[in-house]
Structures are given as structure tokens and as C-alpha cells.
PDB file of C-alpha atoms in Angstrom:
ATOM      1  CA  MET A   1     -14.228  31.244 -15.901  1.00 61.00           C
ATOM      2  CA  ASN A   2     -14.057  27.437 -15.864  1.00 66.00           C
ATOM      3  CA  GLY A   3     -10.590  27.511 -14.349  1.00 91.00           C
ATOM      4  CA  LEU A   4      -9.721  26.849 -10.707  1.00 97.00           C
ATOM      5  CA  THR A   5      -6.380  28.633 -10.599  1.00 96.00           C
ATOM      6  CA  GLY A   6      -5.569  29.749  -7.075  1.00 95.00           C
ATOM      7  CA  LYS A   7      -8.359  27.716  -5.498  1.00 97.00           C
ATOM      8  CA  THR A   8      -7.980  24.993  -2.871  1.00 98.00           C
ATOM      9  CA  VAL A   9     -10.419  22.088  -3.027  1.00 98.00           C
ATOM     10  CA  VAL A  10     -11.083  19.153  -0.675  1.00 98.00           C
ATOM     11  CA  ILE A  11     -12.480  16.003  -2.303  1.00 98.00           C
ATOM     12  CA  THR A  12     -13.670  13.132  -0.128  1.00 98.00           C
ATOM     13  CA  GLY A  13     -13.669   9.602  -1.478  1.00 97.00           C
ATOM     14  CA  GLY A  14     -10.983  10.762  -3.883  1.00 97.00           C
ATOM     15  CA  ALA A  15      -8.794   7.684  -3.998  1.00 97.00           C
ATOM     16  CA  ARG A  16     -10.442   6.175  -7.068  1.00 95.00           C
ATOM     17  CA  GLY A  17     -13.409   6.340  -9.411  1.00 93.00           C
ATOM     18  CA  LEU A  18     -15.362   9.575  -9.685  1.00 95.00           C
ATOM     19  CA  GLY A  19     -13.501  11.218  -6.804  1.00 97.00           C
ATOM     20  CA  ALA A  20     -10.100  10.569  -8.365  1.00 97.00           C
ATOM     21  CA  GLU A  21     -11.292  11.863 -11.737  1.00 97.00           C
ATOM     22  CA  ALA A  22     -12.712  15.007 -10.116  1.00 98.00           C
ATOM     23  CA  ALA A  23      -9.351  15.537  -8.399  1.00 98.00           C
ATOM     24  CA  ARG A  24      -7.535  15.043 -11.702  1.00 98.00           C
ATOM     25  CA  GLN A  25      -9.694  17.555 -13.543  1.00 98.00           C
ATOM     26  CA  ALA A  26      -9.491  20.050 -10.687  1.00 98.00           C
ATOM     27  CA  VAL A  27      -5.688  19.922 -10.702  1.00 98.00           C
ATOM     28  CA  GLU A  28      -5.683  20.283 -14.488  1.00 97.00           C
ATOM     29  CA  ALA A  29      -7.901  23.354 -14.063  1.00 97.00           C
ATOM     30  CA  GLY A  30      -5.319  24.891 -11.727  1.00 97.00           C
ATOM     31  CA  ALA A  31      -6.557  23.903  -8.255  1.00 98.00           C
ATOM     32  CA  ARG A  32      -4.622  22.608  -5.292  1.00 98.00           C
ATOM     33  CA  VAL A  33      -6.433  19.507  -4.104  1.00 98.00           C
ATOM     34  CA  VAL A  34      -6.597  17.577  -0.852  1.00 98.00           C
ATOM     35  CA  ILE A  35      -7.832  14.045  -1.512  1.00 98.00           C
ATOM     36  CA  THR A  36      -9.303  12.162   1.428  1.00 98.00           C
ATOM     37  CA  ASP A  37     -10.374   8.531   1.710  1.00 98.00           C
ATOM     38  CA  VAL A  38     -10.102   5.420   3.852  1.00 98.00           C
ATOM     39  CA  LEU A  39      -8.251   3.675   0.996  1.00 98.00           C
ATOM     40  CA  ASP A  40      -4.741   4.744   1.906  1.00 98.00           C
ATOM     41  CA  ASP A  41      -2.668   2.978  -0.764  1.00 98.00           C
ATOM     42  CA  GLU A  42      -4.915   4.070  -3.615  1.00 98.00           C
ATOM     43  CA  GLY A  43      -5.245   7.575  -2.217  1.00 98.00           C
ATOM     44  CA  GLU A  44      -1.493   8.007  -1.911  1.00 98.00           C
ATOM     45  CA  ALA A  45      -1.026   6.677  -5.458  1.00 98.00           C
ATOM     46  CA  THR A  46      -3.621   9.076  -6.876  1.00 98.00           C
ATOM     47  CA  ALA A  47      -2.075  12.068  -5.112  1.00 98.00           C
ATOM     48  CA  ALA A  48       1.406  11.073  -6.288  1.00 98.00           C
ATOM     49  CA  GLU A  49       0.159  10.757  -9.854  1.00 98.00           C
ATOM     50  CA  LEU A  50      -1.335  14.264  -9.724  1.00 98.00           C
ATOM     51  CA  GLY A  51       1.894  15.845  -8.538  1.00 98.00           C
ATOM     52  CA  ALA A  52       2.798  18.763  -6.303  1.00 98.00           C
ATOM     53  CA  ASN A  53      -0.680  20.269  -6.253  1.00 98.00           C
ATOM     54  CA  ALA A  54      -2.280  17.230  -4.646  1.00 98.00           C
ATOM     55  CA  ARG A  55      -2.077  15.743  -1.165  1.00 98.00           C
ATOM     56  CA  PHE A  56      -3.717  12.715   0.435  1.00 98.00           C
ATOM     57  CA  LEU A  57      -5.047  12.294   3.966  1.00 98.00           C
ATOM     58  CA  HIS A  58      -6.730   9.295   5.586  1.00 98.00           C
ATOM     59  CA  HIS A  59     -10.239  10.350   6.524  1.00 98.00           C
ATOM     60  CA  ASP A  60     -13.334   8.762   8.047  1.00 98.00           C
ATOM     61  CA  VAL A  61     -16.131  11.137   7.021  1.00 98.00           C
ATOM     62  CA  THR A  62     -18.303  10.081   9.965  1.00 98.00           C
ATOM     63  CA  SER A  63     -15.734  11.418  12.450  1.00 98.00           C
ATOM     64  CA  GLU A  64     -15.855  15.059  13.560  1.00 98.00           C
ATOM     65  CA  GLN A  65     -12.266  14.721  14.764  1.00 98.00           C
ATOM     66  CA  ASP A  66     -11.147  13.505  11.335  1.00 98.00           C
ATOM     67  CA  TRP A  67     -12.914  16.440   9.681  1.00 98.00           C
ATOM     68  CA  ARG A  68     -11.027  18.844  11.987  1.00 98.00           C
ATOM     69  CA  ARG A  69      -7.799  17.104  10.931  1.00 98.00           C
ATOM     70  CA  VAL A  70      -8.736  17.594   7.276  1.00 98.00           C
ATOM     71  CA  ALA A  71      -9.381  21.302   7.868  1.00 98.00           C
ATOM     72  CA  ASP A  72      -6.048  21.777   9.659  1.00 98.00           C
ATOM     73  CA  PHE A  73      -4.146  19.694   7.094  1.00 98.00           C
ATOM     74  CA  THR A  74      -5.629  21.676   4.209  1.00 98.00           C
ATOM     75  CA  LEU A  75      -4.780  25.021   5.815  1.00 97.00           C
ATOM     76  CA  ASP A  76      -1.194  23.907   6.380  1.00 98.00           C
ATOM     77  CA  ALA A  77      -0.747  22.411   2.911  1.00 98.00           C
ATOM     78  CA  PHE A  78      -2.541  24.861   0.621  1.00 98.00           C
ATOM     79  CA  GLY A  79      -4.464  27.433   2.648  1.00 97.00           C
ATOM     80  CA  ALA A  80      -8.164  27.856   3.323  1.00 97.00           C
ATOM     81  CA  PRO A  81     -10.477  25.740   1.146  1.00 98.00           C
ATOM     82  CA  HIS A  82     -12.478  27.456  -1.581  1.00 98.00           C
ATOM     83  CA  GLY A  83     -14.265  24.256  -2.538  1.00 98.00           C
ATOM     84  CA  LEU A  84     -15.509  21.032  -0.967  1.00 98.00           C
ATOM     85  CA  VAL A  85     -16.697  17.984  -2.897  1.00 98.00           C
ATOM     86  CA  ASN A  86     -18.607  15.575  -0.659  1.00 98.00           C
ATOM     87  CA  ASN A  87     -18.141  12.440  -2.744  1.00 98.00           C
ATOM     88  CA  ALA A  88     -17.432   9.669  -0.203  1.00 97.00           C
ATOM     89  CA  GLY A  89     -20.177   7.084   0.032  1.00 95.00           C
ATOM     90  CA  ILE A  90     -21.116   3.428   0.008  1.00 93.00           C
ATOM     91  CA  PRO A  91     -23.837   1.656  -1.999  1.00 86.00           C
ATOM     92  CA  THR A  92     -26.441  -0.882  -1.073  1.00 84.00           C
ATOM     93  CA  GLY A  93     -28.239  -3.472  -3.145  1.00 83.00           C
ATOM     94  CA  GLN A  94     -30.995  -4.719  -0.893  1.00 86.00           C
ATOM     95  CA  SER A  95     -34.734  -4.294  -0.677  1.00 90.00           C
ATOM     96  CA  LEU A  96     -36.385  -2.546   2.254  1.00 92.00           C
ATOM     97  CA  GLU A  97     -37.296  -5.923   3.743  1.00 94.00           C
ATOM     98  CA  ALA A  98     -33.832  -7.393   3.339  1.00 93.00           C
ATOM     99  CA  GLU A  99     -31.710  -4.498   4.539  1.00 93.00           C
ATOM    100  CA  SER A 100     -30.746  -4.682   8.190  1.00 95.00           C
ATOM    101  CA  VAL A 101     -31.256  -1.742  10.515  1.00 96.00           C
ATOM    102  CA  GLU A 102     -27.548  -1.821  11.298  1.00 96.00           C
ATOM    103  CA  HIS A 103     -26.558  -1.507   7.633  1.00 95.00           C
ATOM    104  CA  PHE A 104     -29.202   1.150   6.953  1.00 96.00           C
ATOM    105  CA  ARG A 105     -27.766   3.275   9.765  1.00 96.00           C
ATOM    106  CA  LYS A 106     -24.207   2.722   8.493  1.00 97.00           C
ATOM    107  CA  VAL A 107     -25.129   3.881   4.992  1.00 97.00           C
ATOM    108  CA  LEU A 108     -26.859   7.006   6.310  1.00 97.00           C
ATOM    109  CA  ASP A 109     -23.941   7.746   8.620  1.00 98.00           C
ATOM    110  CA  ILE A 110     -21.402   7.696   5.782  1.00 98.00           C
ATOM    111  CA  ASN A 111     -23.507   9.036   2.911  1.00 98.00           C
ATOM    112  CA  LEU A 112     -25.526  11.713   4.719  1.00 98.00           C
ATOM    113  CA  THR A 113     -24.100  12.491   8.155  1.00 98.00           C
ATOM    114  CA  GLY A 114     -20.621  12.631   6.595  1.00 98.00           C
ATOM    115  CA  VAL A 115     -21.851  15.291   4.163  1.00 98.00           C
ATOM    116  CA  PHE A 116     -23.424  17.261   7.026  1.00 98.00           C
ATOM    117  CA  ILE A 117     -20.232  17.223   9.110  1.00 98.00           C
ATOM    118  CA  GLY A 118     -18.176  18.246   6.078  1.00 98.00           C
ATOM    119  CA  MET A 119     -20.421  21.205   5.333  1.00 98.00           C
ATOM    120  CA  LYS A 120     -20.474  22.226   8.998  1.00 98.00           C
ATOM    121  CA  THR A 121     -16.668  22.095   9.086  1.00 98.00           C
ATOM    122  CA  VAL A 122     -15.919  24.245   6.033  1.00 98.00           C
ATOM    123  CA  ILE A 123     -18.713  26.820   6.323  1.00 98.00           C
ATOM    124  CA  PRO A 124     -17.004  29.046   8.959  1.00 98.00           C
ATOM    125  CA  VAL A 125     -13.737  29.104   6.987  1.00 97.00           C
ATOM    126  CA  MET A 126     -15.497  29.849   3.699  1.00 98.00           C
ATOM    127  CA  ARG A 127     -17.617  32.550   5.330  1.00 97.00           C
ATOM    128  CA  GLU A 128     -14.502  34.187   6.786  1.00 97.00           C
ATOM    129  CA  ASN A 129     -12.822  34.159   3.362  1.00 96.00           C
ATOM    130  CA  GLY A 130     -15.700  35.619   1.398  1.00 96.00           C
ATOM    131  CA  GLY A 131     -17.415  32.503   0.079  1.00 98.00           C
ATOM    132  CA  GLY A 132     -16.860  29.188  -1.623  1.00 98.00           C
ATOM    133  CA  SER A 133     -18.493  26.280  -3.388  1.00 98.00           C
ATOM    134  CA  ILE A 134     -19.780  23.029  -1.886  1.00 98.00           C
ATOM    135  CA  VAL A 135     -20.651  20.237  -4.298  1.00 98.00           C
ATOM    136  CA  ASN A 136     -22.535  17.306  -2.823  1.00 98.00           C
ATOM    137  CA  ILE A 137     -22.584  14.086  -4.827  1.00 98.00           C
ATOM    138  CA  SER A 138     -26.071  12.643  -4.646  1.00 98.00           C
ATOM    139  CA  SER A 139     -27.357  10.167  -7.244  1.00 96.00           C
ATOM    140  CA  ALA A 140     -30.079   9.461  -9.760  1.00 94.00           C
ATOM    141  CA  ALA A 141     -31.437   7.470  -6.800  1.00 94.00           C
ATOM    142  CA  GLY A 142     -31.885  10.834  -5.073  1.00 96.00           C
ATOM    143  CA  LEU A 143     -34.201  12.047  -7.839  1.00 95.00           C
ATOM    144  CA  MET A 144     -36.498   9.059  -8.240  1.00 94.00           C
ATOM    145  CA  GLY A 145     -37.633   5.933  -6.454  1.00 92.00           C
ATOM    146  CA  LEU A 146     -35.176   3.213  -7.392  1.00 91.00           C
ATOM    147  CA  ALA A 147     -35.757  -0.359  -6.268  1.00 92.00           C
ATOM    148  CA  LEU A 148     -33.133  -2.146  -4.172  1.00 92.00           C
ATOM    149  CA  THR A 149     -31.515   1.054  -2.914  1.00 92.00           C
ATOM    150  CA  ALA A 150     -33.148   1.291   0.568  1.00 93.00           C
ATOM    151  CA  GLY A 151     -30.506   3.031   2.711  1.00 95.00           C
ATOM    152  CA  TYR A 152     -28.582   4.342  -0.305  1.00 95.00           C
ATOM    153  CA  GLY A 153     -31.605   5.959  -1.927  1.00 96.00           C
ATOM    154  CA  ALA A 154     -32.770   7.419   1.381  1.00 96.00           C
ATOM    155  CA  SER A 155     -29.317   8.888   2.025  1.00 97.00           C
ATOM    156  CA  LYS A 156     -29.098  10.417  -1.445  1.00 98.00           C
ATOM    157  CA  TRP A 157     -32.523  12.035  -1.114  1.00 98.00           C
ATOM    158  CA  GLY A 158     -31.228  13.393   2.195  1.00 98.00           C
ATOM    159  CA  VAL A 159     -28.130  14.824   0.494  1.00 98.00           C
ATOM    160  CA  ARG A 160     -30.402  16.522  -2.025  1.00 98.00           C
ATOM    161  CA  GLY A 161     -32.441  18.116   0.767  1.00 98.00           C
ATOM    162  CA  LEU A 162     -29.401  19.153   2.800  1.00 98.00           C
ATOM    163  CA  THR A 163     -28.034  20.832  -0.316  1.00 98.00           C
ATOM    164  CA  LYS A 164     -31.196  22.928  -0.694  1.00 98.00           C
ATOM    165  CA  ILE A 165     -31.088  23.958   2.961  1.00 98.00           C
ATOM    166  CA  GLY A 166     -27.427  24.958   2.677  1.00 98.00           C
ATOM    167  CA  ALA A 167     -28.077  26.984  -0.464  1.00 98.00           C
ATOM    168  CA  VAL A 168     -30.880  28.940   1.225  1.00 98.00           C
ATOM    169  CA  GLU A 169     -28.977  29.582   4.452  1.00 98.00           C
ATOM    170  CA  LEU A 170     -25.601  30.429   2.911  1.00 98.00           C
ATOM    171  CA  GLY A 171     -26.426  32.445  -0.188  1.00 98.00           C
ATOM    172  CA  THR A 172     -25.707  35.857   1.341  1.00 97.00           C
ATOM    173  CA  ALA A 173     -22.361  34.511   2.584  1.00 98.00           C
ATOM    174  CA  ARG A 174     -21.541  33.762  -1.084  1.00 98.00           C
ATOM    175  CA  ILE A 175     -21.239  30.075  -0.301  1.00 98.00           C
ATOM    176  CA  ARG A 176     -22.846  28.142  -3.134  1.00 98.00           C
ATOM    177  CA  VAL A 177     -24.204  24.652  -2.464  1.00 98.00           C
ATOM    178  CA  ASN A 178     -25.227  22.364  -5.320  1.00 98.00           C
ATOM    179  CA  SER A 179     -25.798  18.650  -5.864  1.00 98.00           C
ATOM    180  CA  VAL A 180     -24.713  16.417  -8.725  1.00 98.00           C
ATOM    181  CA  HIS A 181     -26.777  13.324  -9.492  1.00 98.00           C
ATOM    182  CA  PRO A 182     -24.845  10.714 -11.486  1.00 96.00           C
ATOM    183  CA  GLY A 183     -26.729   7.962 -13.241  1.00 92.00           C
ATOM    184  CA  MET A 184     -25.252   4.538 -13.885  1.00 89.00           C
ATOM    185  CA  THR A 185     -21.544   5.171 -14.372  1.00 89.00           C
ATOM    186  CA  TYR A 186     -18.818   2.817 -15.543  1.00 82.00           C
ATOM    187  CA  THR A 187     -16.314   2.279 -12.750  1.00 79.00           C
ATOM    188  CA  ARG A 188     -14.359  -0.674 -11.428  1.00 74.00           C
ATOM    189  CA  MET A 189     -17.204  -1.347  -8.993  1.00 69.00           C
ATOM    190  CA  THR A 190     -19.975  -1.312 -11.608  1.00 75.00           C
ATOM    191  CA  ALA A 191     -17.844  -3.282 -14.060  1.00 73.00           C
ATOM    192  CA  SER A 192     -17.625  -6.079 -11.493  1.00 70.00           C
ATOM    193  CA  ALA A 193     -21.441  -6.108 -11.466  1.00 67.00           C
ATOM    194  CA  GLY A 194     -21.546  -6.655 -15.229  1.00 77.00           C
ATOM    195  CA  ILE A 195     -22.005  -3.070 -16.438  1.00 76.00           C
ATOM    196  CA  GLU A 196     -20.306  -2.385 -19.773  1.00 80.00           C
ATOM    197  CA  LYS A 197     -19.443   0.940 -21.369  1.00 80.00           C
ATOM    198  CA  GLY A 198     -20.102   1.833 -24.980  1.00 79.00           C
ATOM    199  CA  GLU A 199     -22.987   2.803 -27.218  1.00 84.00           C
ATOM    200  CA  GLY A 200     -26.065   0.613 -26.901  1.00 76.00           C
ATOM    201  CA  ARG A 201     -24.833  -1.138 -23.773  1.00 76.00           C
ATOM    202  CA  TYR A 202     -27.382   0.394 -21.420  1.00 77.00           C
ATOM    203  CA  PRO A 203     -30.810   0.791 -23.056  1.00 76.00           C
ATOM    204  CA  ASN A 204     -32.416   2.012 -19.794  1.00 80.00           C
ATOM    205  CA  THR A 205     -31.286   5.561 -20.618  1.00 85.00           C
ATOM    206  CA  PRO A 206     -32.372   7.711 -23.555  1.00 87.00           C
ATOM    207  CA  MET A 207     -28.715   7.972 -24.565  1.00 89.00           C
ATOM    208  CA  GLY A 208     -28.411   4.183 -24.552  1.00 89.00           C
ATOM    209  CA  ARG A 209     -25.156   3.988 -22.608  1.00 90.00           C
ATOM    210  CA  VAL A 210     -23.704   4.415 -19.143  1.00 90.00           C
ATOM    211  CA  GLY A 211     -21.720   7.463 -18.170  1.00 90.00           C
ATOM    212  CA  GLU A 212     -17.996   7.632 -17.528  1.00 93.00           C
ATOM    213  CA  PRO A 213     -16.266   9.291 -14.571  1.00 94.00           C
ATOM    214  CA  HIS A 214     -14.837  12.158 -16.616  1.00 96.00           C
ATOM    215  CA  GLU A 215     -18.357  13.184 -17.658  1.00 96.00           C
ATOM    216  CA  ILE A 216     -19.527  13.431 -14.055  1.00 97.00           C
ATOM    217  CA  ALA A 217     -16.334  15.144 -12.928  1.00 97.00           C
ATOM    218  CA  SER A 218     -16.735  17.861 -15.560  1.00 97.00           C
ATOM    219  CA  ALA A 219     -20.008  18.925 -13.931  1.00 98.00           C
ATOM    220  CA  VAL A 220     -18.288  18.986 -10.528  1.00 98.00           C
ATOM    221  CA  VAL A 221     -15.456  21.199 -11.775  1.00 98.00           C
ATOM    222  CA  TYR A 222     -17.962  23.546 -13.412  1.00 98.00           C
ATOM    223  CA  LEU A 223     -19.805  23.984 -10.094  1.00 98.00           C
ATOM    224  CA  LEU A 224     -16.531  24.635  -8.276  1.00 98.00           C
ATOM    225  CA  SER A 225     -15.548  27.315 -10.776  1.00 97.00           C
ATOM    226  CA  ASP A 226     -16.537  30.953 -11.170  1.00 96.00           C
ATOM    227  CA  ALA A 227     -18.453  29.975 -14.315  1.00 96.00           C
ATOM    228  CA  ALA A 228     -21.168  28.826 -11.874  1.00 97.00           C
ATOM    229  CA  SER A 229     -21.033  31.993  -9.765  1.00 97.00           C
ATOM    230  CA  TYR A 230     -24.835  32.435  -9.858  1.00 98.00           C
ATOM    231  CA  VAL A 231     -25.681  28.745  -9.485  1.00 98.00           C
ATOM    232  CA  THR A 232     -26.763  27.544  -6.052  1.00 98.00           C
ATOM    233  CA  GLY A 233     -29.368  25.081  -4.867  1.00 98.00           C
ATOM    234  CA  ALA A 234     -29.236  23.367  -8.259  1.00 98.00           C
ATOM    235  CA  GLU A 235     -29.479  19.629  -8.765  1.00 97.00           C
ATOM    236  CA  ILE A 236     -27.599  18.615 -11.880  1.00 97.00           C
ATOM    237  CA  ALA A 237     -28.465  15.187 -13.253  1.00 97.00           C
ATOM    238  CA  VAL A 238     -25.595  13.707 -15.242  1.00 96.00           C
ATOM    239  CA  ASP A 239     -27.391  10.516 -16.165  1.00 94.00           C
ATOM    240  CA  GLY A 240     -27.952  10.317 -19.903  1.00 92.00           C
ATOM    241  CA  GLY A 241     -31.586  11.274 -19.355  1.00 92.00           C
ATOM    242  CA  TRP A 242     -32.312   8.322 -17.057  1.00 90.00           C
ATOM    243  CA  THR A 243     -34.351  10.354 -14.551  1.00 92.00           C
ATOM    244  CA  THR A 244     -36.282  12.155 -17.289  1.00 89.00           C
ATOM    245  CA  GLY A 245     -38.736   9.291 -17.510  1.00 73.00           C
ATOM    246  CA  PRO A 246     -39.285   5.872 -19.131  1.00 62.00           C
ATOM    247  CA  THR A 247     -37.214   5.262 -22.230  1.00 61.00           C
ATOM    248  CA  VAL A 248     -39.370   5.069 -25.348  1.00 53.00           C
ATOM    249  CA  LYS A 249     -37.872   4.417 -28.757  1.00 55.00           C
ATOM    250  CA  TYR A 250     -38.802   7.162 -31.212  1.00 49.00           C
ATOM    251  CA  VAL A 251     -38.605   6.818 -34.969  1.00 48.00           C
ATOM    252  CA  MET A 252     -38.863   9.897 -37.177  1.00 49.00           C
ATOM    253  CA  GLY A 253     -42.137  10.125 -39.025  1.00 48.00           C
ATOM    254  CA  GLN A 254     -44.038   7.775 -36.694  1.00 44.00           C
TER     255      GLN A 254
END
């Protein structure tokens, strides 16, 4: 039930980090995967590493023309897509006052409009083929108010809402739409900001550590698989309990 044998999956932002790990686990589960990204060298390297069941295509998620190219490329390479993972996105680290209007619009264009265009592109094909699974990568910042996320947080709340709308509209077409909400995760990008992996390294979460890409990707692969056949409109937080509430140390007997 957790397998993806015979399924074709498109993963945006798949050149590195969470997207690359999701592609790796999907291929291991039996899927044929089209990785898209603007990072050509890294995307090509990831696809080559994953072997014959992976392909890479340059892709600007804000472009309707590029999305049509992805759809055509996928059909030619592996057939109609059964799954779409909208993972591409950019972060922001500014307050509301500091963030420029130009950058705010750019973040929303990539993180939210890109998800919308992707969904709009694959829905007709999935409907024609009896259904499918769309997994939208939101964030812990899409479940709570998180300082210094301005455009990023707004976009991830938008992804959460778009997911709900898609689930309601597409349920009878057997197209499932769910969102995954990673917490702080150890990647090359977060490592450069001083985040460290390992027990006790991140006391902000009840589990006391940051997540790792393979832990987030496992939730993505589950949602793509038939094991989640009755799961739609769900928002799965993979965040070590971060969005559950303030971390309070508890000692047995006290």
C-alpha cells in the first residue's frame, strides 16, 4: 500500500534538499519521477544519481508555459502523472516593516501562484485518468504566526487554504489534495544559518531537535501512495511538535 510501483510523479524544487529526498524515496518505492528546478546542474546530478526512473527538466514554476512543458515532457518520458509534489519555494527572513513590496510579491508568485498553476495543469490529466494525488509543501509557518516570515508565512498559509479548496472541489474526481508542514529541518541552507542536527540541538520543539529531509519525505511518499487513499484535505505537521504549542519541560512526578 505504501508503494508507488507504476506511478509517475512530478516533484518541483527537486534538485536538492527535501525535494531531492522525496524524489529518492519515490523512486525507491517504485515510482518514475520527473524532477524540476531552476538549479540545472544539481537537478541533472540528482536525476542521474537516481537512475533510469528519474528525469530532470528546467522549470520556472511561475510560468504557465513552463508548466505546459513539464506536462508534455512527463507524458513523453513516463506517461500521465499520478502524483504532483509542489515543493519549489523560496524563504524570507524579514519583518513586515522591512520586507519590500517587490520581494513580497516575488515570494507569493513562486510559493503560492506556482502551486496554483501546477494544480491547474495536472488536474485535467488526473481527472481523465481516474484520479491522483497532489501534495503541497506548506510549512510550520503556515500553521502559526511566525515572526520574520512576512511573505513566506503569508504564502504558506495560502498554500494551506488552496489545498483545502482543491480537496473539496476534486474529491469526487478521486484527486486527493493534502499539505505537508515541515518544521525546522536540517538542510544545507539551514546549516549555513547555524542550525545543527542531533538530539538537544533545538529546544524550541518538544522533541528537542530539528527534522531531517528523509523524515519529511516519508510523509510525502505516504500521501502519494494508496495507503492514503481516504486522506484528502489533511494538513500533516512534520515538525517535532513545534506547532503544538509552547515547549514546557515536564518531569515525571511533578
